PDB file of C-alpha atoms in Angstrom:
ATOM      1  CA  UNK A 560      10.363 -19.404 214.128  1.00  0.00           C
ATOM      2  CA  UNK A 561      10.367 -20.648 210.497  1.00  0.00           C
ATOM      3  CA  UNK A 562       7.342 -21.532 208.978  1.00  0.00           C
ATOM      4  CA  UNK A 563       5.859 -25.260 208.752  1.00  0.00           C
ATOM      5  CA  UNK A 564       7.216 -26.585 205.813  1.00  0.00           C
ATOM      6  CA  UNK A 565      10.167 -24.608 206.403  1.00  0.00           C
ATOM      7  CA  UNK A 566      10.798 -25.975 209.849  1.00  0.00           C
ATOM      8  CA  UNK A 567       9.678 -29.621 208.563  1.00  0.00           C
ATOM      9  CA  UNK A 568      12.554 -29.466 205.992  1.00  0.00           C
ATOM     10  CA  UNK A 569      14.527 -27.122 204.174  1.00  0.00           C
ATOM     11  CA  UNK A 570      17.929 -28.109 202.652  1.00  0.00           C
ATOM     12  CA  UNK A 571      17.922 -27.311 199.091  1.00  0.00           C
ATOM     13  CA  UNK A 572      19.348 -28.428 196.344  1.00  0.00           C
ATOM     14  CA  UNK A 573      20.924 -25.808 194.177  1.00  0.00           C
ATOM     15  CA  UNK A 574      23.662 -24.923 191.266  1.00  0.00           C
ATOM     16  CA  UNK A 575      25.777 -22.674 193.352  1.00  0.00           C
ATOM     17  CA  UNK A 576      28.471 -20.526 191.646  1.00  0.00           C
ATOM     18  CA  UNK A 577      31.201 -18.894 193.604  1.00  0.00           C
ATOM     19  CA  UNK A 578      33.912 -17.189 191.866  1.00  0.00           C
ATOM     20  CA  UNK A 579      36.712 -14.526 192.653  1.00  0.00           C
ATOM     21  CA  UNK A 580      35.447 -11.287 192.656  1.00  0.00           C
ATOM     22  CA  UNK A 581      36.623  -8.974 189.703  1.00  0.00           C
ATOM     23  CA  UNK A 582      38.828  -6.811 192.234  1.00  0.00           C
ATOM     24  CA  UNK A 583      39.968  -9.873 193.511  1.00  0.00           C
ATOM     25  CA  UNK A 584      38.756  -8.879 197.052  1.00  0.00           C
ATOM     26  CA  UNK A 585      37.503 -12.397 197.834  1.00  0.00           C
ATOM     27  CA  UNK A 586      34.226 -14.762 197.424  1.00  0.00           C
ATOM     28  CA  UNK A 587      31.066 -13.302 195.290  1.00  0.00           C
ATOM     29  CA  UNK A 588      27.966 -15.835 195.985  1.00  0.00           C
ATOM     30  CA  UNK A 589      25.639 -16.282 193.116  1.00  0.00           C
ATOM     31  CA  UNK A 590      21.992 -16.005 193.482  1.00  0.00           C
ATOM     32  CA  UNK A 591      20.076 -19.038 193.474  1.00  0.00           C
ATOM     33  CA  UNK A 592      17.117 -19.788 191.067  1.00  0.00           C
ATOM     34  CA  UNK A 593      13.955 -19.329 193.412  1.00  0.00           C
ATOM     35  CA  UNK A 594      11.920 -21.554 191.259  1.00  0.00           C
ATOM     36  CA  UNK A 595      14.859 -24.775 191.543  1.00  0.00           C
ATOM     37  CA  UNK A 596      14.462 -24.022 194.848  1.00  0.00           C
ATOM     38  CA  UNK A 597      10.639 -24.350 194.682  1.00  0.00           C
ATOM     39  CA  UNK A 598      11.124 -27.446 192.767  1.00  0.00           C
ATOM     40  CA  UNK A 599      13.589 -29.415 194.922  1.00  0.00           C
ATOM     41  CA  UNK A 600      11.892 -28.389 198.043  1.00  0.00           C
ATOM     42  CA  UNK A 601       8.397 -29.904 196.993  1.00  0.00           C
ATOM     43  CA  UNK A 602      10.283 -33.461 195.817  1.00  0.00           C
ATOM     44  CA  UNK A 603      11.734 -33.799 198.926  1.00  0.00           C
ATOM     45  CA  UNK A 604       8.762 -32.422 201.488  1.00  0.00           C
ATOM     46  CA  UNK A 605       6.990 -35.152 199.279  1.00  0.00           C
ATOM     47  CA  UNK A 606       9.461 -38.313 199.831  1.00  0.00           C
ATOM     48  CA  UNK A 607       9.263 -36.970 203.528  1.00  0.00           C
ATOM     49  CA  UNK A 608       5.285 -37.138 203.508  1.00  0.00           C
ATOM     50  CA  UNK A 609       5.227 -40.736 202.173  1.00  0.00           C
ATOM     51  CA  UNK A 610       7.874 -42.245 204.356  1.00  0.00           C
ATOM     52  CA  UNK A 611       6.828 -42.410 208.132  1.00  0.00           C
ATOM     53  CA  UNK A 612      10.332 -42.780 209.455  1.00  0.00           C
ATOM     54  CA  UNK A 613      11.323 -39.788 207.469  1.00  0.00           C
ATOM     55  CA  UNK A 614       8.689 -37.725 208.618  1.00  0.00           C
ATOM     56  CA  UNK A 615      10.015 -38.589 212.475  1.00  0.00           C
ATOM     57  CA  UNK A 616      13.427 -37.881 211.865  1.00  0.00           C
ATOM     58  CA  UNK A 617      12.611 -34.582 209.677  1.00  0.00           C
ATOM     59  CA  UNK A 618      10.114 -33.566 213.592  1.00  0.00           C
ATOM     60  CA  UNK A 619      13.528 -34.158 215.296  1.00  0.00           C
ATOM     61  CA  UNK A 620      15.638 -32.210 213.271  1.00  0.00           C
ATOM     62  CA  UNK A 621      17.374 -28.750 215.040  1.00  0.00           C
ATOM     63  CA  UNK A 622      18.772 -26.107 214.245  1.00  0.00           C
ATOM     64  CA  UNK A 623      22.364 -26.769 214.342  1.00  0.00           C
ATOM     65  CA  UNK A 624      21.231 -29.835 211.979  1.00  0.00           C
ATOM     66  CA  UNK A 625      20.086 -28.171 209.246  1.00  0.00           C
ATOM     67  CA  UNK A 626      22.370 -24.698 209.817  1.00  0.00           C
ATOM     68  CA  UNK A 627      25.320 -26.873 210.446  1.00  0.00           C
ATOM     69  CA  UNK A 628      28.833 -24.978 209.391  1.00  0.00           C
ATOM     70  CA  UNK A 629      29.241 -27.265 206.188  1.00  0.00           C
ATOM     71  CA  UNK A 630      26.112 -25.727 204.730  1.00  0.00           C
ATOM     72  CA  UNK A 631      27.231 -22.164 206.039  1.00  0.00           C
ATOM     73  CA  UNK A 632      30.469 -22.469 204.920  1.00  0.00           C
ATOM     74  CA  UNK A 633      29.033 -23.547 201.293  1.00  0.00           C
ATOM     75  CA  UNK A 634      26.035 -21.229 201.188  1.00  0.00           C
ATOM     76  CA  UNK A 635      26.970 -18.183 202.736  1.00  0.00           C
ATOM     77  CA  UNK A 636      29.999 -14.810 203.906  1.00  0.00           C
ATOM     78  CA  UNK A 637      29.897 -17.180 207.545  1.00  0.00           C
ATOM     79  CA  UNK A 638      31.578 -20.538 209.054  1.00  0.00           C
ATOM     80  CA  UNK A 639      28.526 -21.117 211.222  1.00  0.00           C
ATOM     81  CA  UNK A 640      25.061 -19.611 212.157  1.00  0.00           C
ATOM     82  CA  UNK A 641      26.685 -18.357 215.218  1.00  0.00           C
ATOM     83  CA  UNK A 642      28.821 -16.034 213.306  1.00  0.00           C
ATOM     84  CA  UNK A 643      26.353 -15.291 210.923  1.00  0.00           C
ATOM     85  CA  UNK A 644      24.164 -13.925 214.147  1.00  0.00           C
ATOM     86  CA  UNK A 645      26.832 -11.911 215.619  1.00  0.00           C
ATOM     87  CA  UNK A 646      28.125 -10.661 212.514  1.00  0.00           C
ATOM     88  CA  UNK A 647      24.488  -9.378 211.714  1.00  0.00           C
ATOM     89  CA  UNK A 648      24.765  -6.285 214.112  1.00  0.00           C
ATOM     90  CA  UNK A 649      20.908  -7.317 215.222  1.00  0.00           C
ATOM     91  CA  UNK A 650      22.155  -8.536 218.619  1.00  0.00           C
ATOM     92  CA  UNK A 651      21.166 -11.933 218.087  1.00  0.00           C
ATOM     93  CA  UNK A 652      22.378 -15.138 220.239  1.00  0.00           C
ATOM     94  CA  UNK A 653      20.177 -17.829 218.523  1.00  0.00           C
ATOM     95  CA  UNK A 654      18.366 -18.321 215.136  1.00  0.00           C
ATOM     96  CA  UNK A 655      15.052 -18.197 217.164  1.00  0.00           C
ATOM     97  CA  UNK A 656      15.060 -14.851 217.912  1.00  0.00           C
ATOM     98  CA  UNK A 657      15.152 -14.178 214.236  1.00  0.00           C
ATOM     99  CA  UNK A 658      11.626 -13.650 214.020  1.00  0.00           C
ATOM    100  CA  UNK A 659      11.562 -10.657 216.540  1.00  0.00           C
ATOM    101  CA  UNK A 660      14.053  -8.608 214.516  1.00  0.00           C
ATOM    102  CA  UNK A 661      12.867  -6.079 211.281  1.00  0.00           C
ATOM    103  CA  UNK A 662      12.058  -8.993 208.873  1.00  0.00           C
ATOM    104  CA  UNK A 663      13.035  -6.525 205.799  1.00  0.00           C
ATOM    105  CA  UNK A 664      16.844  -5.732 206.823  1.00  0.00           C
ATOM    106  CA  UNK A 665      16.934  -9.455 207.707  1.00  0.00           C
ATOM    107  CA  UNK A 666      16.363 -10.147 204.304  1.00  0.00           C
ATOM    108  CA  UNK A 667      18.412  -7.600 203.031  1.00  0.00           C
ATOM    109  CA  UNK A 668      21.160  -8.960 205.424  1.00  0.00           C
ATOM    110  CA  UNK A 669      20.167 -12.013 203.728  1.00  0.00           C
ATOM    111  CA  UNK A 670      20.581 -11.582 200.156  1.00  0.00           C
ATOM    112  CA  UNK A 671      23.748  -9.517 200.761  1.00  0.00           C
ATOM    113  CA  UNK A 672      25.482 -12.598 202.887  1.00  0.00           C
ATOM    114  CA  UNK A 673      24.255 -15.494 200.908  1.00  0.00           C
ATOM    115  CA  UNK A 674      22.957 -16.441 197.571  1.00  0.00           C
ATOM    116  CA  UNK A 675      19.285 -16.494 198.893  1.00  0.00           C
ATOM    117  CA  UNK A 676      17.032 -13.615 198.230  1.00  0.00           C
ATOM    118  CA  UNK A 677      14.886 -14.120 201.649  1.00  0.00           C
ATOM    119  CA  UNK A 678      15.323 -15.952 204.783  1.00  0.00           C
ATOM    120  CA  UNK A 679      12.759 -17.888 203.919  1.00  0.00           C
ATOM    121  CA  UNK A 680      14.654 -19.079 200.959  1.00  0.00           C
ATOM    122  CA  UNK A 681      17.614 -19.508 202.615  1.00  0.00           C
ATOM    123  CA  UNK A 682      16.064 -21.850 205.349  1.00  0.00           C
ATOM    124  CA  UNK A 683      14.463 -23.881 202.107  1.00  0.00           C
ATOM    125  CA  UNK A 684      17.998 -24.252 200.767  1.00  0.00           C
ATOM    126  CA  UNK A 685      19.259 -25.602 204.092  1.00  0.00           C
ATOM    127  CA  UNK A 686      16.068 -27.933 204.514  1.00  0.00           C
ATOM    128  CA  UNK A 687      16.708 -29.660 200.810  1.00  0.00           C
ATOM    129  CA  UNK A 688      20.394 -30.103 201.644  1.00  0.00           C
ATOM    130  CA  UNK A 689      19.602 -32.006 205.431  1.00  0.00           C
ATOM    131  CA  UNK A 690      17.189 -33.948 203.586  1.00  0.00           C
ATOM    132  CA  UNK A 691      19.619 -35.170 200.808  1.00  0.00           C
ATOM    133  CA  UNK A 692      21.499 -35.900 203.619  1.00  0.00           C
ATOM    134  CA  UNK A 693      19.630 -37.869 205.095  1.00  0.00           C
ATOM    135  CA  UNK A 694      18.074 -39.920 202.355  1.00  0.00           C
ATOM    136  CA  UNK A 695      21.265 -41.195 202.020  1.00  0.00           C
ATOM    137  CA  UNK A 696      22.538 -41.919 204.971  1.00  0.00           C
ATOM    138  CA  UNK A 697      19.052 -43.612 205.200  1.00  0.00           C
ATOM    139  CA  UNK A 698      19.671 -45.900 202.417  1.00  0.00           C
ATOM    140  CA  UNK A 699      22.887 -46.569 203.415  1.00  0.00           C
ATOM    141  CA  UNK A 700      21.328 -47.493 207.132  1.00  0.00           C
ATOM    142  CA  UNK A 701      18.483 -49.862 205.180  1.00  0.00           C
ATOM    143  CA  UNK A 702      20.812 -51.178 202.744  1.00  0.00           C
ATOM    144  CA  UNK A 703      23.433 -52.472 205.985  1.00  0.00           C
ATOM    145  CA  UNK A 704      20.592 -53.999 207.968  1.00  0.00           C
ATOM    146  CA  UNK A 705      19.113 -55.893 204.805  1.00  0.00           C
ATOM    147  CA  UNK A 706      22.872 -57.178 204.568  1.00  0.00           C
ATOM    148  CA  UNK A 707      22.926 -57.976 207.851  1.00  0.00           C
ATOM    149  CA  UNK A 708      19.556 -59.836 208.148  1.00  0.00           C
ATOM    150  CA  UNK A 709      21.121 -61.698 205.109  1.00  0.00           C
ATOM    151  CA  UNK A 710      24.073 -62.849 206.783  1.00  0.00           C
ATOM    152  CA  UNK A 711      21.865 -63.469 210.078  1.00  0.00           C
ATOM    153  CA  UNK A 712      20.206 -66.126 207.793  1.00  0.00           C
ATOM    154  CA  UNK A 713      22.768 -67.693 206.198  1.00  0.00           C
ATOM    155  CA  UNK A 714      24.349 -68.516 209.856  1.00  0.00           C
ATOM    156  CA  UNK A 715      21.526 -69.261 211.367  1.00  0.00           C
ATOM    157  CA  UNK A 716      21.267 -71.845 208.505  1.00  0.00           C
ATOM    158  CA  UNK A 717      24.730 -72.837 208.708  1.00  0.00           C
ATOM    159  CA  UNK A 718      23.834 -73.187 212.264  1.00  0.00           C
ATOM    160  CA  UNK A 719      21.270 -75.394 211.695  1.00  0.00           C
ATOM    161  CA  UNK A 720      23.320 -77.998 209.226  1.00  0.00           C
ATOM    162  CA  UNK A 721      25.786 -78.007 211.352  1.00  0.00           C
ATOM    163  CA  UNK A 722      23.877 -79.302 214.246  1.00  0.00           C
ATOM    164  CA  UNK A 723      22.077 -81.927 211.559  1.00  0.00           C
TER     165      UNK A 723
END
């Protein structure tokens, strides 16, 4: 299982780069900059920390959240985690039994299938990304129900007049 603070949140953000391959042969990912990682991963675990509702959505997030096939699709060879386990050759069938498998050909596996160095990386990349996400689908969600206590006001006051 990932660590702590990788479980707790790990979408990254990061300058990705993917370009034809000089033979033509298809998709070359770029590595990403471990230290931007680093960065963006301890700005978000920190608006997470302060915010209370974040925190509880961050405890409730799975798997398939933060692995989701957008993320895959953008940050790695696969279309979803699923393929990415079957296509490893390790004989998995679900990202937790990642941890029992040689943790040095995982990472090589890794860095050869995405633009992380590490799985550890790579789960930091998919924790900053689910928690951009979700910042601002958050504000969005805050910013409707201010609007809507607004307008719960105004015809509760028109309301009001009216009976007057």
């Amino acid at each position: 299982m990932l660590e702590q603070e990788t479980a707790s949140g790990l979408c990254l953000f990061i300058f990705i780069r993917k370009c034809c391959k000089p033979d033509g042969s298809g998709m070359e990912i770029a590595m990403v900059d471990a230290k931007k990682i680093e960065f963006e991963f301890k700005k978000y675990m920190d608006i997470y920390k302060a915010d209370p509702e974040l925190g509880h959505l961050m405890q409730q997030m799975t798997f398939q959240e933060l692995f989701n096939e957008k993320f895959m699709k953008e940050n790695s060879k696969f279309a979803s985690m699923d393929d990415m386990l079957f296509k490893s050759d390790f004989g998995l069938t679900n990202p937790l039994e990642i941890e029992k498998v040689n943790q040095d050909k995982w990472n090589a596996f890794i860095a050869k299938n995405t633009e992380c160095e590490n799985w550890h990386q790579f789960g930091k990349l998919a924790m900053i990304e689910w928690m951009k996400t979700v910042i601002d689908l958050w504000a969005q969600l805050k910013e409707k129900r201010a609007k809507d206590a607004k307008n719960a006001k105004k015809a509760e006051k028109k309301a009001q007049k009216e009976k007057e």
